[in-house]
Amino acid sequence: MALCHAEGCISIALLCSFLLGLGDSCFNTQLYSILGCVYGEESAPAFTIFKFIQSICAALAFFYSGYLLLSWQLLLMVLLGFVGTLCFFLVEKIQNLTEALEQP
């Protein structure tokens, strides 16, 4: 069984890693922005809870990474990323509607 299906697997892996990191940084930047808008008065507790939940999820990922195959880990990451993106857009839409209704 071949470990690599095409020439330049290292470059493809590096490109995928770069794109995952870029997407993660953009997503986190937008999350911090929307947390600041939604919880402007209580931003410190909101950011604390966000980082706490994020740390718990990272710890769980480290725990299950030794037990799940890579394909299942990737499937889980894609599914949770998709659900997280949908939830982000839902919260952003609700926030925009709330701001529009509050303006005179």
PDB file of N, CA and C in Angstrom:
ATOM      1  N   MET A   1       0.849  -1.178   0.000  1.00  0.00           N
ATOM      2  CA  MET A   1       0.000   0.000   0.000  1.00  0.00           C
ATOM      3  C   MET A   1       0.892   1.238   0.000  1.00  0.00           C
ATOM      4  N   ALA A   2       0.647   2.118  -0.917  1.00  0.00           N
ATOM      5  CA  ALA A   2       1.458   3.330  -1.036  1.00  0.00           C
ATOM      6  C   ALA A   2       0.995   4.364  -0.020  1.00  0.00           C
ATOM      7  N   LEU A   3       1.958   5.003   0.622  1.00  0.00           N
ATOM      8  CA  LEU A   3       1.629   6.041   1.584  1.00  0.00           C
ATOM      9  C   LEU A   3       1.316   7.362   0.904  1.00  0.00           C
ATOM     10  N   CYS A   4       1.818   7.532  -0.299  1.00  0.00           N
ATOM     11  CA  CYS A   4       1.653   8.801  -0.995  1.00  0.00           C
ATOM     12  C   CYS A   4       1.127   8.516  -2.398  1.00  0.00           C
ATOM     13  N   HIS A   5       0.081   9.205  -2.787  1.00  0.00           N
ATOM     14  CA  HIS A   5      -0.540   8.947  -4.080  1.00  0.00           C
ATOM     15  C   HIS A   5      -0.037   9.870  -5.180  1.00  0.00           C
ATOM     16  N   ALA A   6       0.617  10.928  -4.847  1.00  0.00           N
ATOM     17  CA  ALA A   6       1.080  11.884  -5.857  1.00  0.00           C
ATOM     18  C   ALA A   6       2.433  12.432  -5.435  1.00  0.00           C
ATOM     19  N   GLU A   7       3.172  12.900  -6.405  1.00  0.00           N
ATOM     20  CA  GLU A   7       4.446  13.555  -6.096  1.00  0.00           C
ATOM     21  C   GLU A   7       4.161  14.868  -5.371  1.00  0.00           C
ATOM     22  N   GLY A   8       5.029  15.202  -4.463  1.00  0.00           N
ATOM     23  CA  GLY A   8       4.880  16.475  -3.751  1.00  0.00           C
ATOM     24  C   GLY A   8       3.883  16.421  -2.616  1.00  0.00           C
ATOM     25  N   CYS A   9       3.765  15.289  -1.956  1.00  0.00           N
ATOM     26  CA  CYS A   9       2.825  15.170  -0.845  1.00  0.00           C
ATOM     27  C   CYS A   9       3.172  16.123   0.287  1.00  0.00           C
ATOM     28  N   ILE A  10       4.443  16.377   0.473  1.00  0.00           N
ATOM     29  CA  ILE A  10       4.843  17.293   1.542  1.00  0.00           C
ATOM     30  C   ILE A  10       4.332  18.691   1.242  1.00  0.00           C
ATOM     31  N   SER A  11       4.431  19.123  -0.006  1.00  0.00           N
ATOM     32  CA  SER A  11       3.956  20.464  -0.350  1.00  0.00           C
ATOM     33  C   SER A  11       2.439  20.562  -0.228  1.00  0.00           C
ATOM     34  N   ILE A  12       1.728  19.503  -0.582  1.00  0.00           N
ATOM     35  CA  ILE A  12       0.271  19.504  -0.431  1.00  0.00           C
ATOM     36  C   ILE A  12      -0.103  19.542   1.046  1.00  0.00           C
ATOM     37  N   ALA A  13       0.602  18.780   1.854  1.00  0.00           N
ATOM     38  CA  ALA A  13       0.340  18.779   3.294  1.00  0.00           C
ATOM     39  C   ALA A  13       0.621  20.146   3.902  1.00  0.00           C
ATOM     40  N   LEU A  14       1.704  20.780   3.481  1.00  0.00           N
ATOM     41  CA  LEU A  14       2.017  22.113   3.992  1.00  0.00           C
ATOM     42  C   LEU A  14       0.978  23.132   3.551  1.00  0.00           C
ATOM     43  N   LEU A  15       0.506  23.024   2.312  1.00  0.00           N
ATOM     44  CA  LEU A  15      -0.533  23.935   1.825  1.00  0.00           C
ATOM     45  C   LEU A  15      -1.825  23.752   2.613  1.00  0.00           C
ATOM     46  N   CYS A  16      -2.216  22.506   2.842  1.00  0.00           N
ATOM     47  CA  CYS A  16      -3.425  22.242   3.628  1.00  0.00           C
ATOM     48  C   CYS A  16      -3.278  22.750   5.056  1.00  0.00           C
ATOM     49  N   SER A  17      -2.114  22.570   5.643  1.00  0.00           N
ATOM     50  CA  SER A  17      -1.870  23.069   7.001  1.00  0.00           C
ATOM     51  C   SER A  17      -1.951  24.582   7.046  1.00  0.00           C
ATOM     52  N   PHE A  18      -1.374  25.233   6.038  1.00  0.00           N
ATOM     53  CA  PHE A  18      -1.435  26.690   5.971  1.00  0.00           C
ATOM     54  C   PHE A  18      -2.874  27.169   5.847  1.00  0.00           C
ATOM     55  N   LEU A  19      -3.653  26.531   4.973  1.00  0.00           N
ATOM     56  CA  LEU A  19      -5.041  26.944   4.778  1.00  0.00           C
ATOM     57  C   LEU A  19      -5.884  26.701   6.028  1.00  0.00           C
ATOM     58  N   LEU A  20      -5.639  25.589   6.729  1.00  0.00           N
ATOM     59  CA  LEU A  20      -6.350  25.348   7.988  1.00  0.00           C
ATOM     60  C   LEU A  20      -6.005  26.410   9.029  1.00  0.00           C
ATOM     61  N   GLY A  21      -4.731  26.761   9.131  1.00  0.00           N
ATOM     62  CA  GLY A  21      -4.315  27.800  10.070  1.00  0.00           C
ATOM     63  C   GLY A  21      -4.888  29.155   9.716  1.00  0.00           C
ATOM     64  N   LEU A  22      -4.912  29.482   8.432  1.00  0.00           N
ATOM     65  CA  LEU A  22      -5.475  30.756   7.987  1.00  0.00           C
ATOM     66  C   LEU A  22      -6.966  30.822   8.283  1.00  0.00           C
ATOM     67  N   GLY A  23      -7.674  29.744   7.971  1.00  0.00           N
ATOM     68  CA  GLY A  23      -9.106  29.702   8.259  1.00  0.00           C
ATOM     69  C   GLY A  23      -9.393  29.802   9.744  1.00  0.00           C
ATOM     70  N   ASP A  24      -8.589  29.124  10.551  1.00  0.00           N
ATOM     71  CA  ASP A  24      -8.767  29.168  11.999  1.00  0.00           C
ATOM     72  C   ASP A  24      -8.528  30.566  12.541  1.00  0.00           C
ATOM     73  N   SER A  25      -7.492  31.225  12.061  1.00  0.00           N
ATOM     74  CA  SER A  25      -7.206  32.579  12.558  1.00  0.00           C
ATOM     75  C   SER A  25      -8.292  33.563  12.136  1.00  0.00           C
ATOM     76  N   CYS A  26      -8.781  33.446  10.912  1.00  0.00           N
ATOM     77  CA  CYS A  26      -9.864  34.332  10.459  1.00  0.00           C
ATOM     78  C   CYS A  26     -11.138  34.071  11.256  1.00  0.00           C
ATOM     79  N   PHE A  27     -11.450  32.789  11.485  1.00  0.00           N
ATOM     80  CA  PHE A  27     -12.655  32.437  12.229  1.00  0.00           C
ATOM     81  C   PHE A  27     -12.571  32.945  13.664  1.00  0.00           C
ATOM     82  N   ASN A  28     -11.411  32.777  14.311  1.00  0.00           N
ATOM     83  CA  ASN A  28     -11.250  33.262  15.682  1.00  0.00           C
ATOM     84  C   ASN A  28     -11.335  34.776  15.752  1.00  0.00           C
ATOM     85  N   THR A  29     -10.776  35.470  14.765  1.00  0.00           N
ATOM     86  CA  THR A  29     -10.870  36.930  14.740  1.00  0.00           C
ATOM     87  C   THR A  29     -12.324  37.366  14.663  1.00  0.00           C
ATOM     88  N   GLN A  30     -13.104  36.715  13.815  1.00  0.00           N
ATOM     89  CA  GLN A  30     -14.517  37.059  13.694  1.00  0.00           C
ATOM     90  C   GLN A  30     -15.286  36.708  14.963  1.00  0.00           C
ATOM     91  N   LEU A  31     -14.917  35.598  15.610  1.00  0.00           N
ATOM     92  CA  LEU A  31     -15.578  35.235  16.865  1.00  0.00           C
ATOM     93  C   LEU A  31     -15.329  36.278  17.945  1.00  0.00           C
ATOM     94  N   TYR A  32     -14.081  36.750  18.056  1.00  0.00           N
ATOM     95  CA  TYR A  32     -13.779  37.783  19.043  1.00  0.00           C
ATOM     96  C   TYR A  32     -14.534  39.062  18.725  1.00  0.00           C
ATOM     97  N   SER A  33     -14.651  39.391  17.461  1.00  0.00           N
ATOM     98  CA  SER A  33     -15.361  40.594  17.052  1.00  0.00           C
ATOM     99  C   SER A  33     -16.839  40.515  17.421  1.00  0.00           C
ATOM    100  N   ILE A  34     -17.463  39.394  17.124  1.00  0.00           N
ATOM    101  CA  ILE A  34     -18.890  39.284  17.423  1.00  0.00           C
ATOM    102  C   ILE A  34     -19.135  39.157  18.926  1.00  0.00           C
ATOM    103  N   LEU A  35     -18.212  38.533  19.658  1.00  0.00           N
ATOM    104  CA  LEU A  35     -18.351  38.495  21.119  1.00  0.00           C
ATOM    105  C   LEU A  35     -18.291  39.898  21.702  1.00  0.00           C
ATOM    106  N   GLY A  36     -17.402  40.725  21.172  1.00  0.00           N
ATOM    107  CA  GLY A  36     -17.299  42.101  21.639  1.00  0.00           C
ATOM    108  C   GLY A  36     -18.537  42.909  21.331  1.00  0.00           C
ATOM    109  N   CYS A  37     -19.177  42.641  20.192  1.00  0.00           N
ATOM    110  CA  CYS A  37     -20.399  43.368  19.827  1.00  0.00           C
ATOM    111  C   CYS A  37     -21.599  42.900  20.638  1.00  0.00           C
ATOM    112  N   VAL A  38     -21.754  41.593  20.779  1.00  0.00           N
ATOM    113  CA  VAL A  38     -22.924  41.056  21.471  1.00  0.00           C
ATOM    114  C   VAL A  38     -22.846  41.322  22.972  1.00  0.00           C
ATOM    115  N   TYR A  39     -21.665  41.163  23.547  1.00  0.00           N
ATOM    116  CA  TYR A  39     -21.492  41.329  24.990  1.00  0.00           C
ATOM    117  C   TYR A  39     -20.578  42.514  25.273  1.00  0.00           C
ATOM    118  N   GLY A  40     -20.946  43.674  24.785  1.00  0.00           N
ATOM    119  CA  GLY A  40     -20.123  44.864  24.963  1.00  0.00           C
ATOM    120  C   GLY A  40     -19.958  45.268  26.418  1.00  0.00           C
ATOM    121  N   GLU A  41     -21.029  45.153  27.182  1.00  0.00           N
ATOM    122  CA  GLU A  41     -20.988  45.545  28.592  1.00  0.00           C
ATOM    123  C   GLU A  41     -20.324  44.484  29.466  1.00  0.00           C
ATOM    124  N   GLU A  42     -20.452  43.235  29.080  1.00  0.00           N
ATOM    125  CA  GLU A  42     -19.916  42.125  29.876  1.00  0.00           C
ATOM    126  C   GLU A  42     -18.889  41.344  29.066  1.00  0.00           C
ATOM    127  N   SER A  43     -17.944  42.053  28.463  1.00  0.00           N
ATOM    128  CA  SER A  43     -17.011  41.387  27.552  1.00  0.00           C
ATOM    129  C   SER A  43     -16.018  40.473  28.280  1.00  0.00           C
ATOM    130  N   ALA A  44     -15.572  40.847  29.462  1.00  0.00           N
ATOM    131  CA  ALA A  44     -14.594  40.017  30.178  1.00  0.00           C
ATOM    132  C   ALA A  44     -15.149  38.633  30.518  1.00  0.00           C
ATOM    133  N   PRO A  45     -16.354  38.533  31.112  1.00  0.00           N
ATOM    134  CA  PRO A  45     -16.887  37.185  31.364  1.00  0.00           C
ATOM    135  C   PRO A  45     -17.157  36.399  30.079  1.00  0.00           C
ATOM    136  N   ALA A  46     -17.597  37.090  29.030  1.00  0.00           N
ATOM    137  CA  ALA A  46     -17.884  36.402  27.765  1.00  0.00           C
ATOM    138  C   ALA A  46     -16.612  35.810  27.167  1.00  0.00           C
ATOM    139  N   PHE A  47     -15.523  36.582  27.163  1.00  0.00           N
ATOM    140  CA  PHE A  47     -14.263  36.077  26.628  1.00  0.00           C
ATOM    141  C   PHE A  47     -13.701  34.961  27.503  1.00  0.00           C
ATOM    142  N   THR A  48     -13.899  35.061  28.802  1.00  0.00           N
ATOM    143  CA  THR A  48     -13.424  34.023  29.714  1.00  0.00           C
ATOM    144  C   THR A  48     -14.148  32.704  29.462  1.00  0.00           C
ATOM    145  N   ILE A  49     -15.467  32.768  29.332  1.00  0.00           N
ATOM    146  CA  ILE A  49     -16.242  31.554  29.063  1.00  0.00           C
ATOM    147  C   ILE A  49     -15.869  30.971  27.705  1.00  0.00           C
ATOM    148  N   PHE A  50     -15.679  31.842  26.712  1.00  0.00           N
ATOM    149  CA  PHE A  50     -15.289  31.382  25.378  1.00  0.00           C
ATOM    150  C   PHE A  50     -13.955  30.638  25.426  1.00  0.00           C
ATOM    151  N   LYS A  51     -12.957  31.208  26.079  1.00  0.00           N
ATOM    152  CA  LYS A  51     -11.640  30.566  26.153  1.00  0.00           C
ATOM    153  C   LYS A  51     -11.703  29.274  26.977  1.00  0.00           C
ATOM    154  N   PHE A  52     -12.540  29.249  28.012  1.00  0.00           N
ATOM    155  CA  PHE A  52     -12.696  28.048  28.827  1.00  0.00           C
ATOM    156  C   PHE A  52     -13.272  26.904  27.991  1.00  0.00           C
ATOM    157  N   ILE A  53     -14.346  27.171  27.254  1.00  0.00           N
ATOM    158  CA  ILE A  53     -14.961  26.152  26.405  1.00  0.00           C
ATOM    159  C   ILE A  53     -13.992  25.713  25.312  1.00  0.00           C
ATOM    160  N   GLN A  54     -13.262  26.670  24.732  1.00  0.00           N
ATOM    161  CA  GLN A  54     -12.289  26.351  23.691  1.00  0.00           C
ATOM    162  C   GLN A  54     -11.178  25.447  24.245  1.00  0.00           C
ATOM    163  N   SER A  55     -10.741  25.712  25.462  1.00  0.00           N
ATOM    164  CA  SER A  55      -9.695  24.890  26.082  1.00  0.00           C
ATOM    165  C   SER A  55     -10.193  23.485  26.399  1.00  0.00           C
ATOM    166  N   ILE A  56     -11.432  23.369  26.853  1.00  0.00           N
ATOM    167  CA  ILE A  56     -12.004  22.046  27.115  1.00  0.00           C
ATOM    168  C   ILE A  56     -12.094  21.240  25.820  1.00  0.00           C
ATOM    169  N   CYS A  57     -12.519  21.890  24.744  1.00  0.00           N
ATOM    170  CA  CYS A  57     -12.609  21.194  23.452  1.00  0.00           C
ATOM    171  C   CYS A  57     -11.233  20.762  22.953  1.00  0.00           C
ATOM    172  N   ALA A  58     -10.223  21.591  23.164  1.00  0.00           N
ATOM    173  CA  ALA A  58      -8.864  21.213  22.763  1.00  0.00           C
ATOM    174  C   ALA A  58      -8.373  20.023  23.585  1.00  0.00           C
ATOM    175  N   ALA A  59      -8.675  20.015  24.883  1.00  0.00           N
ATOM    176  CA  ALA A  59      -8.278  18.889  25.730  1.00  0.00           C
ATOM    177  C   ALA A  59      -8.983  17.605  25.299  1.00  0.00           C
ATOM    178  N   LEU A  60     -10.266  17.707  24.956  1.00  0.00           N
ATOM    179  CA  LEU A  60     -10.991  16.533  24.465  1.00  0.00           C
ATOM    180  C   LEU A  60     -10.404  16.026  23.153  1.00  0.00           C
ATOM    181  N   ALA A  61     -10.008  16.953  22.285  1.00  0.00           N
ATOM    182  CA  ALA A  61      -9.409  16.558  21.006  1.00  0.00           C
ATOM    183  C   ALA A  61      -8.081  15.837  21.232  1.00  0.00           C
ATOM    184  N   PHE A  62      -7.277  16.325  22.174  1.00  0.00           N
ATOM    185  CA  PHE A  62      -6.029  15.632  22.493  1.00  0.00           C
ATOM    186  C   PHE A  62      -6.314  14.243  23.059  1.00  0.00           C
ATOM    187  N   PHE A  63      -7.374  14.123  23.851  1.00  0.00           N
ATOM    188  CA  PHE A  63      -7.707  12.833  24.448  1.00  0.00           C
ATOM    189  C   PHE A  63      -8.152  11.828  23.392  1.00  0.00           C
ATOM    190  N   TYR A  64      -9.103  12.215  22.531  1.00  0.00           N
ATOM    191  CA  TYR A  64      -9.618  11.239  21.573  1.00  0.00           C
ATOM    192  C   TYR A  64      -8.693  11.022  20.384  1.00  0.00           C
ATOM    193  N   SER A  65      -7.680  11.858  20.200  1.00  0.00           N
ATOM    194  CA  SER A  65      -6.783  11.679  19.053  1.00  0.00           C
ATOM    195  C   SER A  65      -5.999  10.368  19.132  1.00  0.00           C
ATOM    196  N   GLY A  66      -5.801   9.857  20.318  1.00  0.00           N
ATOM    197  CA  GLY A  66      -5.111   8.585  20.461  1.00  0.00           C
ATOM    198  C   GLY A  66      -6.000   7.380  20.221  1.00  0.00           C
ATOM    199  N   TYR A  67      -7.312   7.589  20.177  1.00  0.00           N
ATOM    200  CA  TYR A  67      -8.247   6.481  20.053  1.00  0.00           C
ATOM    201  C   TYR A  67      -8.959   6.426  18.702  1.00  0.00           C
ATOM    202  N   LEU A  68      -9.139   7.563  18.054  1.00  0.00           N
ATOM    203  CA  LEU A  68      -9.832   7.590  16.763  1.00  0.00           C
ATOM    204  C   LEU A  68      -8.839   7.596  15.612  1.00  0.00           C
ATOM    205  N   LEU A  69      -9.213   6.957  14.530  1.00  0.00           N
ATOM    206  CA  LEU A  69      -8.402   7.015  13.320  1.00  0.00           C
ATOM    207  C   LEU A  69      -8.432   8.430  12.750  1.00  0.00           C
ATOM    208  N   LEU A  70      -7.417   8.754  11.977  1.00  0.00           N
ATOM    209  CA  LEU A  70      -7.309  10.098  11.416  1.00  0.00           C
ATOM    210  C   LEU A  70      -8.516  10.456  10.561  1.00  0.00           C
ATOM    211  N   SER A  71      -9.027   9.505   9.801  1.00  0.00           N
ATOM    212  CA  SER A  71     -10.186   9.796   8.948  1.00  0.00           C
ATOM    213  C   SER A  71     -11.404  10.189   9.778  1.00  0.00           C
ATOM    214  N   TRP A  72     -11.602   9.544  10.924  1.00  0.00           N
ATOM    215  CA  TRP A  72     -12.720   9.900  11.800  1.00  0.00           C
ATOM    216  C   TRP A  72     -12.488  11.251  12.467  1.00  0.00           C
ATOM    217  N   GLN A  73     -11.240  11.528  12.811  1.00  0.00           N
ATOM    218  CA  GLN A  73     -10.923  12.834  13.395  1.00  0.00           C
ATOM    219  C   GLN A  73     -11.203  13.953  12.401  1.00  0.00           C
ATOM    220  N   LEU A  74     -10.813  13.739  11.141  1.00  0.00           N
ATOM    221  CA  LEU A  74     -11.065  14.746  10.110  1.00  0.00           C
ATOM    222  C   LEU A  74     -12.553  14.919   9.855  1.00  0.00           C
ATOM    223  N   LEU A  75     -13.293  13.818   9.834  1.00  0.00           N
ATOM    224  CA  LEU A  75     -14.741  13.905   9.658  1.00  0.00           C
ATOM    225  C   LEU A  75     -15.378  14.690  10.796  1.00  0.00           C
ATOM    226  N   LEU A  76     -14.958  14.409  12.018  1.00  0.00           N
ATOM    227  CA  LEU A  76     -15.476  15.130  13.175  1.00  0.00           C
ATOM    228  C   LEU A  76     -15.134  16.614  13.096  1.00  0.00           C
ATOM    229  N   MET A  77     -13.907  16.930  12.675  1.00  0.00           N
ATOM    230  CA  MET A  77     -13.499  18.326  12.559  1.00  0.00           C
ATOM    231  C   MET A  77     -14.316  19.054  11.491  1.00  0.00           C
ATOM    232  N   VAL A  78     -14.556  18.403  10.366  1.00  0.00           N
ATOM    233  CA  VAL A  78     -15.339  19.025   9.295  1.00  0.00           C
ATOM    234  C   VAL A  78     -16.781  19.242   9.740  1.00  0.00           C
ATOM    235  N   LEU A  79     -17.385  18.234  10.362  1.00  0.00           N
ATOM    236  CA  LEU A  79     -18.772  18.369  10.808  1.00  0.00           C
ATOM    237  C   LEU A  79     -18.928  19.459  11.863  1.00  0.00           C
ATOM    238  N   LEU A  80     -18.054  19.458  12.861  1.00  0.00           N
ATOM    239  CA  LEU A  80     -18.146  20.477  13.904  1.00  0.00           C
ATOM    240  C   LEU A  80     -17.810  21.863  13.366  1.00  0.00           C
ATOM    241  N   GLY A  81     -16.880  21.940  12.427  1.00  0.00           N
ATOM    242  CA  GLY A  81     -16.571  23.222  11.797  1.00  0.00           C
ATOM    243  C   GLY A  81     -17.745  23.755  11.008  1.00  0.00           C
ATOM    244  N   PHE A  82     -18.451  22.871  10.306  1.00  0.00           N
ATOM    245  CA  PHE A  82     -19.629  23.276   9.541  1.00  0.00           C
ATOM    246  C   PHE A  82     -20.736  23.765  10.465  1.00  0.00           C
ATOM    247  N   VAL A  83     -21.001  23.024  11.538  1.00  0.00           N
ATOM    248  CA  VAL A  83     -22.025  23.427  12.506  1.00  0.00           C
ATOM    249  C   VAL A  83     -21.635  24.743  13.175  1.00  0.00           C
ATOM    250  N   GLY A  84     -20.365  24.894  13.526  1.00  0.00           N
ATOM    251  CA  GLY A  84     -19.899  26.139  14.136  1.00  0.00           C
ATOM    252  C   GLY A  84     -20.047  27.330  13.211  1.00  0.00           C
ATOM    253  N   THR A  85     -19.767  27.128  11.926  1.00  0.00           N
ATOM    254  CA  THR A  85     -19.917  28.214  10.961  1.00  0.00           C
ATOM    255  C   THR A  85     -21.380  28.595  10.796  1.00  0.00           C
ATOM    256  N   LEU A  86     -22.268  27.602  10.727  1.00  0.00           N
ATOM    257  CA  LEU A  86     -23.698  27.900  10.646  1.00  0.00           C
ATOM    258  C   LEU A  86     -24.176  28.672  11.874  1.00  0.00           C
ATOM    259  N   CYS A  87     -23.735  28.248  13.046  1.00  0.00           N
ATOM    260  CA  CYS A  87     -24.119  28.944  14.280  1.00  0.00           C
ATOM    261  C   CYS A  87     -23.577  30.365  14.299  1.00  0.00           C
ATOM    262  N   PHE A  88     -22.355  30.554  13.805  1.00  0.00           N
ATOM    263  CA  PHE A  88     -21.777  31.889  13.753  1.00  0.00           C
ATOM    264  C   PHE A  88     -22.628  32.809  12.892  1.00  0.00           C
ATOM    265  N   PHE A  89     -22.997  32.351  11.694  1.00  0.00           N
ATOM    266  CA  PHE A  89     -23.799  33.188  10.808  1.00  0.00           C
ATOM    267  C   PHE A  89     -25.188  33.439  11.376  1.00  0.00           C
ATOM    268  N   LEU A  90     -25.746  32.471  12.090  1.00  0.00           N
ATOM    269  CA  LEU A  90     -27.040  32.659  12.734  1.00  0.00           C
ATOM    270  C   LEU A  90     -26.957  33.738  13.809  1.00  0.00           C
ATOM    271  N   VAL A  91     -25.940  33.670  14.653  1.00  0.00           N
ATOM    272  CA  VAL A  91     -25.772  34.678  15.704  1.00  0.00           C
ATOM    273  C   VAL A  91     -25.511  36.052  15.099  1.00  0.00           C
ATOM    274  N   GLU A  92     -24.716  36.105  14.029  1.00  0.00           N
ATOM    275  CA  GLU A  92     -24.438  37.386  13.382  1.00  0.00           C
ATOM    276  C   GLU A  92     -25.703  37.984  12.792  1.00  0.00           C
ATOM    277  N   LYS A  93     -26.545  37.161  12.174  1.00  0.00           N
ATOM    278  CA  LYS A  93     -27.799  37.657  11.601  1.00  0.00           C
ATOM    279  C   LYS A  93     -28.729  38.163  12.698  1.00  0.00           C
ATOM    280  N   ILE A  94     -28.838  37.415  13.792  1.00  0.00           N
ATOM    281  CA  ILE A  94     -29.674  37.850  14.916  1.00  0.00           C
ATOM    282  C   ILE A  94     -29.153  39.159  15.485  1.00  0.00           C
ATOM    283  N   GLN A  95     -27.834  39.287  15.621  1.00  0.00           N
ATOM    284  CA  GLN A  95     -27.238  40.519  16.147  1.00  0.00           C
ATOM    285  C   GLN A  95     -27.515  41.700  15.220  1.00  0.00           C
ATOM    286  N   ASN A  96     -27.397  41.497  13.923  1.00  0.00           N
ATOM    287  CA  ASN A  96     -27.670  42.578  12.974  1.00  0.00           C
ATOM    288  C   ASN A  96     -29.136  42.992  13.009  1.00  0.00           C
ATOM    289  N   LEU A  97     -30.050  42.028  13.126  1.00  0.00           N
ATOM    290  CA  LEU A  97     -31.473  42.357  13.226  1.00  0.00           C
ATOM    291  C   LEU A  97     -31.778  43.093  14.523  1.00  0.00           C
ATOM    292  N   THR A  98     -31.149  42.679  15.606  1.00  0.00           N
ATOM    293  CA  THR A  98     -31.354  43.348  16.895  1.00  0.00           C
ATOM    294  C   THR A  98     -30.858  44.783  16.848  1.00  0.00           C
ATOM    295  N   GLU A  99     -29.689  45.000  16.258  1.00  0.00           N
ATOM    296  CA  GLU A  99     -29.159  46.359  16.135  1.00  0.00           C
ATOM    297  C   GLU A  99     -30.039  47.217  15.243  1.00  0.00           C
ATOM    298  N   ALA A 100     -30.592  46.635  14.178  1.00  0.00           N
ATOM    299  CA  ALA A 100     -31.461  47.392  13.279  1.00  0.00           C
ATOM    300  C   ALA A 100     -32.759  47.780  13.969  1.00  0.00           C
ATOM    301  N   LEU A 101     -33.288  46.910  14.827  1.00  0.00           N
ATOM    302  CA  LEU A 101     -34.523  47.224  15.543  1.00  0.00           C
ATOM    303  C   LEU A 101     -34.303  48.249  16.650  1.00  0.00           C
ATOM    304  N   GLU A 102     -33.110  48.289  17.223  1.00  0.00           N
ATOM    305  CA  GLU A 102     -32.824  49.223  18.313  1.00  0.00           C
ATOM    306  C   GLU A 102     -32.566  50.638  17.825  1.00  0.00           C
ATOM    307  N   GLN A 103     -32.194  50.781  16.561  1.00  0.00           N
ATOM    308  CA  GLN A 103     -31.923  52.118  16.034  1.00  0.00           C
ATOM    309  C   GLN A 103     -33.243  52.835  15.775  1.00  0.00           C
ATOM    310  N   PRO A 104     -33.315  54.145  16.150  1.00  0.00           N
ATOM    311  CA  PRO A 104     -34.575  54.888  15.945  1.00  0.00           C
ATOM    312  C   PRO A 104     -34.827  55.232  14.498  1.00  0.00           C
TER     313      PRO A 104
END
